[in-house]
Phi, psi and omega in degrees: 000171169286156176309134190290350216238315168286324182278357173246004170270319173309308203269334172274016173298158172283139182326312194291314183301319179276349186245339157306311182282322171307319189279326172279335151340273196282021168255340162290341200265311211266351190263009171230351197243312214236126163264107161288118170230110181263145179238158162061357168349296192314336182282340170262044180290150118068025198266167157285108159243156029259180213217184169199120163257087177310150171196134172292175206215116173213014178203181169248006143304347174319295163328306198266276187344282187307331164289355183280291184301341213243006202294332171299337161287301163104352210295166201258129190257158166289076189228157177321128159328282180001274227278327172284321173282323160330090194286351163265301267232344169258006174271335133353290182308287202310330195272329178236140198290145186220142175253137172276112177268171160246125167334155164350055152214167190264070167251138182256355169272311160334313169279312209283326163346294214284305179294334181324293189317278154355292203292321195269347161120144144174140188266137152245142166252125192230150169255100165304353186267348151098358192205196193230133175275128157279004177275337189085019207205107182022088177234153174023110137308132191278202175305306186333273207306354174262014180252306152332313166293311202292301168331288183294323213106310190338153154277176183215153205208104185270181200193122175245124211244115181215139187106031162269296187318333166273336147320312184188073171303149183289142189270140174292357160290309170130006199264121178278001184277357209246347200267152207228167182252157190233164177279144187201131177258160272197106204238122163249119212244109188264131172248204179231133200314161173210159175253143173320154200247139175248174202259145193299183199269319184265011159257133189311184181251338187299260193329293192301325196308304214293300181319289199297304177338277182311307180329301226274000191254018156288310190269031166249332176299315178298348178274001198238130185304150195280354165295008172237007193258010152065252182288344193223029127354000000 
């Protein structure tokens, strides 16, 4: 990756200028490092937007992959305040539009930002598992994304993503500024939209929370090779 010192010169540029040069960055990085291979194209044919695209999560090139295949669409990603106080790691942020949540916590200026965005049509990208797996592989989801689905309404349209984690793997120090990209190829698994199911009158709410969960990070597992499908085997 580039340098903190060059990523703090980029970033004190007028905005239109950091975010140009920032595009010519990741497109260079992703047109020599990473074979991008897409599936299911055919699925956003004719889809409903605006819309929300689940995805699994295993690299911080996930973002930059995925705005490249997702650019007609367009959608807004969901991502950690992290990733923005970082002067290399924004430079990422800059290339694709992002609403900032605060992690496992209840922000609620956070959410309501994100349903705003929905109401006004813009298409979102959210990762349920809330983090990037270091197992390489599914973990948990969190709640978040069903207060969001349940709110807008959108449909959702999932997506299973693998060979990032060799792009631009994570570091085990935890410093994302360290981490550099490798050649790597690159698999993107596109589904079909589906709308959220909402819960009957007569169902508890723990056990559907519990269900729809699970229902909706299946049909990102089903895109997935099963060594990447973790928790949802």
């Amino acid at each position: 990756m580039i340098s903190t010192t060059t990523a703090k010169i980029i970033n004190s540029l007028p905005d239109k200028l950091v975010t140009y040069i920032s595009k010519k960055i990741v497109a260079m990085y992703l047109k020599k490092y990473a074979n991008i291979n897409i599936v299911g194209s055919e699925n956003l044919k004719g889809i409903q937007t605006p819309t929300i695209f689940i995805c699994n999560h295993l690299s911080n090139s996930d973002g930059l992959v995925l705005g490249k295949v997702l650019k007609e669409i367009d959608p807004t990603f969901v991502a950690g305040e992290k990733l923005s106080h970082d002067a290399v790691t924004s430079i990422g942020v800059n290339v694709v539009k992002t609403t900032n949540i605060k992690p496992n916590t209840a922000d609620k200026e956070g959410l309501e930002k994100i349903i705003k965005l929905v109401k006004q049509g813009e298409s979102l990208l959210i990762f349920p598992e809330g983090t990037r797996s270091r197992a390489g592989s599914l973990l948990e989801a969190k709640k978040g994304i069903l207060l969001i689905a349940r709110m807008t309404g959108a449909p959702i349209v999932p997506i299973g993503l693998y060979g990032t984690e060799k792009l631009l793997p994570i570091n085990k120090e935890g410093e994302m500024r360290a981490e550099n990209f490798n050649y790597a190829d690159v698999h993107i698994n596109i589904g079909k939209q589906f709308d959220f199911l909402k819960r009957a009158k007569e169902q508890d709410k723990t056990e559907y929370e519990e269900f729809i969960l699970k229902y909706m990070m299946n049909k990102i597992a089903e895109l997935l090779p099963e060594s990447y499908r973790g928790v949802y085997k």
